[in-house]
Short mmCIF file of C-alpha atoms and ligand atoms in Angstrom, two decimals:
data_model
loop_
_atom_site.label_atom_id
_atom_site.label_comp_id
_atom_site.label_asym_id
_atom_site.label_seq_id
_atom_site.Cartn_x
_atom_site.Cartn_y
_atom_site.Cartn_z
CA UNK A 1 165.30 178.14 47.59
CA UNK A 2 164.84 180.58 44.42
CA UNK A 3 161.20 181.65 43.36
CA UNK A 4 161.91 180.95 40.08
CA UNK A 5 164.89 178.76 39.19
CA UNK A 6 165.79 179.74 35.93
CA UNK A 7 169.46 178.49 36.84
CA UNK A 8 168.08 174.57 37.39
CA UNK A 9 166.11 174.92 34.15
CA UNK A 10 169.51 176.09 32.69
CA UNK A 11 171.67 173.07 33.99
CA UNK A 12 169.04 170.77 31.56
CA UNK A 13 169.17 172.52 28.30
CA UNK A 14 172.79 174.07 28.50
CA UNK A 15 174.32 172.12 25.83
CA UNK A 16 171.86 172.87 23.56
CA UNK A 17 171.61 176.53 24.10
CA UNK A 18 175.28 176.92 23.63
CA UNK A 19 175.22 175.08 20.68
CA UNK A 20 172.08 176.91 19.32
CA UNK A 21 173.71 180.34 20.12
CA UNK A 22 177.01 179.20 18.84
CA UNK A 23 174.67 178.54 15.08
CA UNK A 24 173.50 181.81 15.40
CA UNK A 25 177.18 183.47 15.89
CA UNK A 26 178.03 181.44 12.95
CA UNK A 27 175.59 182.65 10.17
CA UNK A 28 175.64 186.19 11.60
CA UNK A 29 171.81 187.24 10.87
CA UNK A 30 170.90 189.00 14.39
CA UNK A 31 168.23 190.22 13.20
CA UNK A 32 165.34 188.48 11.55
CA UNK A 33 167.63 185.46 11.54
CA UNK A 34 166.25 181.59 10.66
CA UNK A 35 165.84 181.02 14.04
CA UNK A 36 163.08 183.65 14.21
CA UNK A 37 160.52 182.26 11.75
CA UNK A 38 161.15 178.97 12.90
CA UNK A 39 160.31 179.84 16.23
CA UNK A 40 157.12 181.72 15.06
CA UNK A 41 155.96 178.60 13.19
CA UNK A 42 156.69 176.19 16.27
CA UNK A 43 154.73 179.16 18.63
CA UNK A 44 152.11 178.98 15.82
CA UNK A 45 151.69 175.56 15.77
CA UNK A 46 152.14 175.29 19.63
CA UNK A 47 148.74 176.56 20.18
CA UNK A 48 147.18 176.02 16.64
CA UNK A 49 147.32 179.64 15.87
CA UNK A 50 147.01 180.33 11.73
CA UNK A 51 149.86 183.56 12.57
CA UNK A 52 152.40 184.32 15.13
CA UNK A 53 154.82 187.09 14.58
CA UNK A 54 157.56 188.26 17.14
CA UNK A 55 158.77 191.22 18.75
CA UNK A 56 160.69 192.76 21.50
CA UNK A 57 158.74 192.45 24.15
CA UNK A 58 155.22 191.78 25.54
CA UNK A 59 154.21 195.55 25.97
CA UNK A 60 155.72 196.62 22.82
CA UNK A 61 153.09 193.43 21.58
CA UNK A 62 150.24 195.11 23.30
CA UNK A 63 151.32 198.29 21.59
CA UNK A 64 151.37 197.01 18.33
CA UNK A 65 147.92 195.03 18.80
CA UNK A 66 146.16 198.64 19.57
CA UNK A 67 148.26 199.96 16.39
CA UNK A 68 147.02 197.59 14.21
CA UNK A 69 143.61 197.43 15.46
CA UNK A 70 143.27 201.13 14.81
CA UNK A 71 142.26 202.61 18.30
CA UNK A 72 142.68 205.84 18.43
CA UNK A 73 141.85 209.15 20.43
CA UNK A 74 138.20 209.14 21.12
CA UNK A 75 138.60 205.08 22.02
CA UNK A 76 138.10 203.60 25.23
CA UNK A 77 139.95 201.09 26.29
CA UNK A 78 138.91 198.30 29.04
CA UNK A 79 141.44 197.11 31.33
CA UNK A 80 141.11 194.91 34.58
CA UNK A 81 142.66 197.61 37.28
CA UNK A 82 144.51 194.24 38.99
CA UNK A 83 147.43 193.45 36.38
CA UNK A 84 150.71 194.73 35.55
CA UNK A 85 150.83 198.21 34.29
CA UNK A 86 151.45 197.55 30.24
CA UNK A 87 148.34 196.24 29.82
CA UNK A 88 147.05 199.67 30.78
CA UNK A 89 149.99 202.20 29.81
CA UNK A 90 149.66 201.35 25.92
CA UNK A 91 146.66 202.85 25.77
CA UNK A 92 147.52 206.22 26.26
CA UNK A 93 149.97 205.77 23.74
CA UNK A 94 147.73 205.36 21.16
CA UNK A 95 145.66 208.53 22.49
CA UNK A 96 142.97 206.62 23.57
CA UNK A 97 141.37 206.35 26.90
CA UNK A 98 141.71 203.50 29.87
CA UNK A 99 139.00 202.33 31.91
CA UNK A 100 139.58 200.26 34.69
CA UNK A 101 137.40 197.00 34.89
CA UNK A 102 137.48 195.21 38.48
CA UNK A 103 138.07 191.55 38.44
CA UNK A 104 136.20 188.44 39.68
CA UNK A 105 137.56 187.82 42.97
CA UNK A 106 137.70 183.93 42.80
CA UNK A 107 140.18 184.08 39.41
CA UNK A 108 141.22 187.36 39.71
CA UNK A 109 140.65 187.91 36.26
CA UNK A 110 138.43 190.88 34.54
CA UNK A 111 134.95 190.92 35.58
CA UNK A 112 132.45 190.75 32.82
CA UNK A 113 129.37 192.41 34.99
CA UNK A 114 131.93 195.07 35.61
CA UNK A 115 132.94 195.70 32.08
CA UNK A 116 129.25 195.86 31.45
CA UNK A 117 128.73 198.70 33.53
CA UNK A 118 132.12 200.22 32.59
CA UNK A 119 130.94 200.25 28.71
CA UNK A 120 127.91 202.24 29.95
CA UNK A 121 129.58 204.60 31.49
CA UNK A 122 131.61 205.15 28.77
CA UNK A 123 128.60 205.96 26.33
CA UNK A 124 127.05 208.33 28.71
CA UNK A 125 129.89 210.17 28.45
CA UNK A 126 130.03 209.94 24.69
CA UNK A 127 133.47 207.90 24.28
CA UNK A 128 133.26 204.71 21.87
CA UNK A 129 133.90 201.91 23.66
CA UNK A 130 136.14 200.12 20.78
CA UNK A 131 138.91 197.14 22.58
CA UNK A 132 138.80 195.35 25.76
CA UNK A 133 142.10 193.66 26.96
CA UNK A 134 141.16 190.70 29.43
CA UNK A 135 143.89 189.28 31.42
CA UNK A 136 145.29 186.04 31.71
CA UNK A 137 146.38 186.12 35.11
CA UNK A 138 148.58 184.32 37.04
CA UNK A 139 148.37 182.12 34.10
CA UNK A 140 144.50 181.46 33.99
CA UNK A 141 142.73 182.19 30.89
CA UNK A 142 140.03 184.96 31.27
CA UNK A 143 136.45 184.61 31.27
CA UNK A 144 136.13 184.64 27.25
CA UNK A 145 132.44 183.04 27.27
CA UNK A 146 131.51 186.02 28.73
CA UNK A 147 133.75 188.72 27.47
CA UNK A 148 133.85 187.71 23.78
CA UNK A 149 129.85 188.09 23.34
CA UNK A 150 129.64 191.17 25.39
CA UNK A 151 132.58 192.85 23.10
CA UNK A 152 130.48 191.68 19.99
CA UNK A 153 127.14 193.32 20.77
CA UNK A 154 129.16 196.64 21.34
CA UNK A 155 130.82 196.35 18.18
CA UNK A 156 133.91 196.17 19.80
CA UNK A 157 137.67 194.07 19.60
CA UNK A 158 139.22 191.81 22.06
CA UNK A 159 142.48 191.60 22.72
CA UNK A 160 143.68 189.19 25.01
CA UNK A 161 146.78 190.11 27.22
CA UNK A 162 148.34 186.54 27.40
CA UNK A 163 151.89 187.40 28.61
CA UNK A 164 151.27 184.91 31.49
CA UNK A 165 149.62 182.64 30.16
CA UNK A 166 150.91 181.26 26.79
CA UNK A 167 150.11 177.15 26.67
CA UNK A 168 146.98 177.70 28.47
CA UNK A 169 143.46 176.32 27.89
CA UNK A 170 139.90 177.24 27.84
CA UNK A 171 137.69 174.33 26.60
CA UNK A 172 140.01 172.33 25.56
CA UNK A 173 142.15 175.05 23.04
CA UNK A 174 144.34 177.78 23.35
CA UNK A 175 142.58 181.37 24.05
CA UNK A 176 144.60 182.51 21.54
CA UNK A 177 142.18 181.77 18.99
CA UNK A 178 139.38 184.03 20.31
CA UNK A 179 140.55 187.07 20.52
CA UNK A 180 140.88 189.14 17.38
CA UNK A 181 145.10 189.27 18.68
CA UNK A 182 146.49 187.89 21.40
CA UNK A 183 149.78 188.81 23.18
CA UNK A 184 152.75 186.82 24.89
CA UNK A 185 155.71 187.79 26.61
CA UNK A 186 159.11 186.04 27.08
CA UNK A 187 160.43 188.11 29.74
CA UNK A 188 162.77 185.47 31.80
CA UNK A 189 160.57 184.79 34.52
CA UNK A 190 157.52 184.46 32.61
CA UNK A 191 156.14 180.88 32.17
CA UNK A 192 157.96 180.62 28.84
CA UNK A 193 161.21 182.57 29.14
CA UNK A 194 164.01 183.57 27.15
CA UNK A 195 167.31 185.39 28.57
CA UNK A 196 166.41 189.06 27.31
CA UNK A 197 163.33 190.86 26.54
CA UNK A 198 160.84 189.15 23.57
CA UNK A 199 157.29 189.06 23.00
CA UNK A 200 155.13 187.96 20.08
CA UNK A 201 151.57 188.11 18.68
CA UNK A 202 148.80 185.37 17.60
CA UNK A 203 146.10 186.01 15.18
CA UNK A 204 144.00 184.01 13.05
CA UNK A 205 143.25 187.06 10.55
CA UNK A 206 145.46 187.47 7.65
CA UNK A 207 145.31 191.61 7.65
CA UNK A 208 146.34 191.94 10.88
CA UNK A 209 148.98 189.72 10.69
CA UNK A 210 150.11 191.19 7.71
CA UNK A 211 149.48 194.97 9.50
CA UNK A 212 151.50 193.80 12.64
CA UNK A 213 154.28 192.36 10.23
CA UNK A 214 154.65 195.77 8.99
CA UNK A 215 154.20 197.92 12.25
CA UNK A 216 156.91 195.89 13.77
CA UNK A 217 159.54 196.91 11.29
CA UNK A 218 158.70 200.64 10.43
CA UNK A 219 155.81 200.36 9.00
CA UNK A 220 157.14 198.89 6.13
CA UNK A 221 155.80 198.11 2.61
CA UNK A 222 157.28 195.77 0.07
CA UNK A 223 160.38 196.36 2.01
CA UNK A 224 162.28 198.25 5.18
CA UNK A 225 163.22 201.24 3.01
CA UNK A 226 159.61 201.51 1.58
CA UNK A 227 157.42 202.93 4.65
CA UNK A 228 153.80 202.87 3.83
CA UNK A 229 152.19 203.52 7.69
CA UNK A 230 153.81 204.83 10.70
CA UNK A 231 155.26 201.90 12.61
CA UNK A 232 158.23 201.20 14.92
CA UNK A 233 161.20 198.97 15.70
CA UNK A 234 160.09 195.81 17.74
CA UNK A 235 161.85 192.90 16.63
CA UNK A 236 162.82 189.45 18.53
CA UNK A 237 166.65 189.09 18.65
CA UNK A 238 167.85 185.94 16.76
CA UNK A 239 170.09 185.10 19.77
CA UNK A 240 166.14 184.55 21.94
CA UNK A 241 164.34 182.97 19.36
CA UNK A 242 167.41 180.46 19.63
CA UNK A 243 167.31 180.23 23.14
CA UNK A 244 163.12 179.99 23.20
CA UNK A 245 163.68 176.90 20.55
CA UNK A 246 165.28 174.99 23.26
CA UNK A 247 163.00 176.21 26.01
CA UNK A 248 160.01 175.56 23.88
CA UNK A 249 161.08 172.30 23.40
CA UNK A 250 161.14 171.39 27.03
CA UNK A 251 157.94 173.73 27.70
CA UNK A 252 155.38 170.77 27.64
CA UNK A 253 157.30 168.56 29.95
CA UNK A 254 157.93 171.81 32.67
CA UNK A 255 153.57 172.39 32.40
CA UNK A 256 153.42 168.99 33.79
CA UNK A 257 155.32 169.67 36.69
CA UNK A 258 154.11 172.85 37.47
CA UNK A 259 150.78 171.66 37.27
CA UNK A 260 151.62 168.66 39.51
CA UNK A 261 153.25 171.11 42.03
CA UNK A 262 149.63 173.44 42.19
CA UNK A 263 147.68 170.30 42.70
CA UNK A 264 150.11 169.41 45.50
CA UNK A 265 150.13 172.75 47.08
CA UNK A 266 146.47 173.21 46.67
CA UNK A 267 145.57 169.83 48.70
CA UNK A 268 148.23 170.81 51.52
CA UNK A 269 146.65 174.55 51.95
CA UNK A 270 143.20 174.69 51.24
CA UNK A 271 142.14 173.98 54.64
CA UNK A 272 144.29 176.82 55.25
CA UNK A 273 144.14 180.07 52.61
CA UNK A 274 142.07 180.40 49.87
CA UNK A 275 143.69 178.73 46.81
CA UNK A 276 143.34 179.50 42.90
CA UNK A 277 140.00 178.64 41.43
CA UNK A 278 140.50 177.00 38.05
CA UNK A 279 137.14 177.05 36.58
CA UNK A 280 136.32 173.14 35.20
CA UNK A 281 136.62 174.32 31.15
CA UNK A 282 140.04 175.95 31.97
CA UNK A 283 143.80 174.80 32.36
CA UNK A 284 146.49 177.04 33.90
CA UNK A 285 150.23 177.45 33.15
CA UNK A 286 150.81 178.59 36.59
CA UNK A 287 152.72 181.52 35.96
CA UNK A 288 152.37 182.31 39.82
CA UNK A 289 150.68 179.86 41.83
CA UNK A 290 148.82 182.88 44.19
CA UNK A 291 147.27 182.32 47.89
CA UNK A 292 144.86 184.95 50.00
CA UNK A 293 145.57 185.57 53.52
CA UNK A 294 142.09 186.51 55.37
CA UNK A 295 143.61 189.96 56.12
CA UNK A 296 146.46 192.15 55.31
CA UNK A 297 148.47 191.67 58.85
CA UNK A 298 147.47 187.86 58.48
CA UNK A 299 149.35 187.58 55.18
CA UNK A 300 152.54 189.97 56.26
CA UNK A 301 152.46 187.03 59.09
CA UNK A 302 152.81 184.27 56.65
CA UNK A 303 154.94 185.58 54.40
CA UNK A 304 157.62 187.00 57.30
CA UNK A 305 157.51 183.39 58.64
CA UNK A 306 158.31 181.72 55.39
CA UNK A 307 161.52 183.92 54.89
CA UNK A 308 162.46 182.99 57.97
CA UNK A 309 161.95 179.40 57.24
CA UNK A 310 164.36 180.38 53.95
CA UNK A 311 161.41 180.30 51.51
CA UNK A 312 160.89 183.35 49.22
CA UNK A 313 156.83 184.70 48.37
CA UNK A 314 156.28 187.43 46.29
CA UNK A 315 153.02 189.82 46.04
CA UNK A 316 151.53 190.32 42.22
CA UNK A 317 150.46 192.91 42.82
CA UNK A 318 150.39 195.16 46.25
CA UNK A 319 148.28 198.12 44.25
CA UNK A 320 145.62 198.61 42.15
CA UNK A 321 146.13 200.55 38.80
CA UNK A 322 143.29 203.09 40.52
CA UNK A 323 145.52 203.07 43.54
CA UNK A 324 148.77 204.11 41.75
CA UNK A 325 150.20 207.60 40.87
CA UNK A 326 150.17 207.30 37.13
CA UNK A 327 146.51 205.63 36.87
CA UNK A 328 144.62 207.41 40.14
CA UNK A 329 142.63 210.06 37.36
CA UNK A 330 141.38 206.99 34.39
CA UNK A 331 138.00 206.02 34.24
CA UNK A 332 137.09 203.12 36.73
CA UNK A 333 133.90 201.04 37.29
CA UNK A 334 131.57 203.39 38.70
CA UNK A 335 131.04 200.63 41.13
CA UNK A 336 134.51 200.95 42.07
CA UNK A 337 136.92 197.72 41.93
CA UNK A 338 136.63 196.65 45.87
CA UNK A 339 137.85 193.15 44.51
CA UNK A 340 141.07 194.62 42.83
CA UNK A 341 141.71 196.33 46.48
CA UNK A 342 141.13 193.09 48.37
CA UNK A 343 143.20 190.99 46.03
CA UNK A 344 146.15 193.67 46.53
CA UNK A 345 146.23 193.42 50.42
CA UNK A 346 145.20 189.75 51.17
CA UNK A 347 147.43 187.66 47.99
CA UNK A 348 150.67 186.58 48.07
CA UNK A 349 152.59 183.89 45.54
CA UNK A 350 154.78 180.94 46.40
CA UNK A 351 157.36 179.45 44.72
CA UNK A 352 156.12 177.81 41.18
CA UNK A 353 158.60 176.86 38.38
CA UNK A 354 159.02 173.21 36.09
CA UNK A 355 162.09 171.95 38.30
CA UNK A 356 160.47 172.11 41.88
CA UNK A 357 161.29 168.61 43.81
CA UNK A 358 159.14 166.81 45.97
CA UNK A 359 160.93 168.15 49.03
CA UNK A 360 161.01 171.16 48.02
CA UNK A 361 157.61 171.71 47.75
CA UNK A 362 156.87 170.02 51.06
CA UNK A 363 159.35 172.87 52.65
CA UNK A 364 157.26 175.54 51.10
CA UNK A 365 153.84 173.93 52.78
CA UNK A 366 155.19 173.59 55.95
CA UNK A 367 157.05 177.52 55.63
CA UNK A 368 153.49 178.90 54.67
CA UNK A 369 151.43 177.09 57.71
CA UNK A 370 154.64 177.81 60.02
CA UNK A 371 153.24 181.44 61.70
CA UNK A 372 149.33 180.79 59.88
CA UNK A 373 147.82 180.62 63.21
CA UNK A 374 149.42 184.28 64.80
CA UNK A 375 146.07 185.64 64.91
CA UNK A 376 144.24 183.41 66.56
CA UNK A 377 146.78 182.93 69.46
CA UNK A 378 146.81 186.68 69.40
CA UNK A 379 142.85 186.56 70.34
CA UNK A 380 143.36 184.11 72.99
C1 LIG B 1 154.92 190.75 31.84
C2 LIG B 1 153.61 191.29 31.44
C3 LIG B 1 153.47 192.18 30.37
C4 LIG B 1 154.63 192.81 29.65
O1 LIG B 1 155.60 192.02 29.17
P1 LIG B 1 157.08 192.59 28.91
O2 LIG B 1 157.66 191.58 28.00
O3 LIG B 1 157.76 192.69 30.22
O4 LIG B 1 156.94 193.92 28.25
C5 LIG B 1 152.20 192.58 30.00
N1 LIG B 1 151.12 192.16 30.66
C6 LIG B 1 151.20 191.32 31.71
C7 LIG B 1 149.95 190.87 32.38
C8 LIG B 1 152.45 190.87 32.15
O5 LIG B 1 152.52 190.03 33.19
#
């Protein structure tokens, strides 16, 4: 059994892929081809965004967002310490600062009354607090009731770090209309995948779109050759959009299963773990459908007893930004981010793609419960 089986989603859109890439080998335009504006008008439209522009990858998105936005050295810059490292290692980039938000341990996503007390800190030590970057993790959009108003009464910009997430809701639309940008990724085993490295941005203001049009190629002007801001080279291949037209086209049908395949899993193992919290306003993509063990040795027990039962789990993610070499000195929560450390040691994620059959999810409930009770006949 594969965590992700990109190979069964492969065996249903083959013939179209081939033929897709075979239309791009015939005009010849890698770059900027057809393919990549229709692709940003069908991601547009996808989650009723008035922009979406394209680029290499979902870092080089965040990147560009910051660039755009202005942020600069004297900026701080809120990010939840429990994510994947380019929502935080951007920010440096730009020679601003990171501070590290915890997260709300029943969605694992940023905590607002944490970012509340990080934006103090912040202006006690005489930083402006200027972008926060919430997290859609796992797939779940973050708490943007909460975050949005908070990042308005400090004057500051949102953007929303959506490379897990893309086709999710919050009240009954896409977050990507709340934040001033929001960023995707289409790294192959994100939710919506292609077979390389792409990304792409959503914004419903017409300057930034027009700024992040021109920071992805150069920082150009009226054209390529005319460079009117310092920008760089992030661009989606042709050859992905093509491949993303196909997947996008099946990308509605694959949410309904994966959705169907967390409801199952979640009825078979609450009793069990503690499952993902989808608050009632929001939908998820499931971009990892993520359990917590009670304790660290509990969940090393479940996990070495599904392998053995042939069933692969992953952990996203076994440290903390705070925790790791690179991000151990940034700004944190005074409070600290206990919730990021417990997450790290107690979660683990089970298999969760669009093609998972009936049996096959049965196998991965049963591998999960199969050594669940080790610690209590350890205390007996
Ligand atoms: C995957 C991911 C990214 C980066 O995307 P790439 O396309 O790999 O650069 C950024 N943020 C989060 C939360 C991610 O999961």
């Amino acid at each position: 059994m594969n965590f992700i089986d990109l190979a069964e989603q492969q065996r249903h859109i083959r013939t179209k892929i081939d033929a897709r890439i075979a239309a791009v080998l015939d005009h010849g335009n890698y770059i900027m081809g057809p393919e990549v504006k229709e692709l940003e008008t069908q991601l547009a439209d996808f989650v009723g965004a008035k922009h979406c522009l394209s680029c290499a990858n979902g870092t080089d998105a965040l990147l560009i967002a910051l660039m755009a936005l202005g942020v600069t050295a004297g900026d701080a810059v809120f990010v939840p310490s429990f994510t994947f490292a380019s929502t935080a290692e951007v920010v440096p980039l730009v020679g601003a600062t990171i501070v590290l938000v915890d997260i709300d341990p029943r969605t694992y996503n940023m905590d607002p009354e944490s970012l509340k007390r990080c934006i103090a800190l912040v202006k006690s030590e005489g930083l402006k607090p200027a972008v926060v970057i919430p997290v859609d993790l796992f797939g779940l959009p973050a708490d943007y009731n909460e975050i949005i108003p908070i990042a308005a009464e400090n004057n500051m910009k949102v953007i929303s770090d959506s490379a897990q997430a893309f086709g999710a809701t919050l009240d009954g639309k896409s977050p990507c209309l709340v934040a001033d940008i929001t960023t995707t990724s289409f790294f192959p085993a994100k939710p919506l995948g292609c077979y390389g490295d792409g990304g792409a941005l959503f914004t419903e203001n017409e300057e930034l779109a027009a700024l992040i049009n021109s920071l992805r190629v150069h920082g150009k002007g009226t054209e390529k050759y005319d460079n009117v801001r310092v920008g760089m080279n992030s661009r989606l291949d042709t050859v992905q959009a093509a491949i993303l037209l196909e997947k996008l086209a099946v990308y509605p049908q694959e949410l309904v299963s994966r959705q169907q395949a967390a409801e199952a899993y979640t009825e078979a193992l609450a009793d069990k773990f503690v499952v993902p919290h989808v608050p009632e306003n929001a939908t998820s993509v499931w971009a990892q459908y993520t359990l917590a063990a009670a304790t660290q040795e509990e969940r090393k027990a479940v996990m070495d007893g599904a392998k053995s039962q042939g069933v692969p789990t992953m952990i996203y993610y076994p440290k903390p930004l705070h925790e790791q070499v690179a991000y151990k000195d940034c700004m944190i929560d005074p409070k600290g981010a206990e919730n990021s450390c417990r997450a790290a040691q107690t979660v683990f994620s089970i298999p969760m793609h669009g093609y998972l059959t009936s049996d096959e999810i049965e196998k991965v409930i049963k591998s999960v419960g199969f050594n669940y009770f080790l610690s209590e006949v350890k205390e007996t």
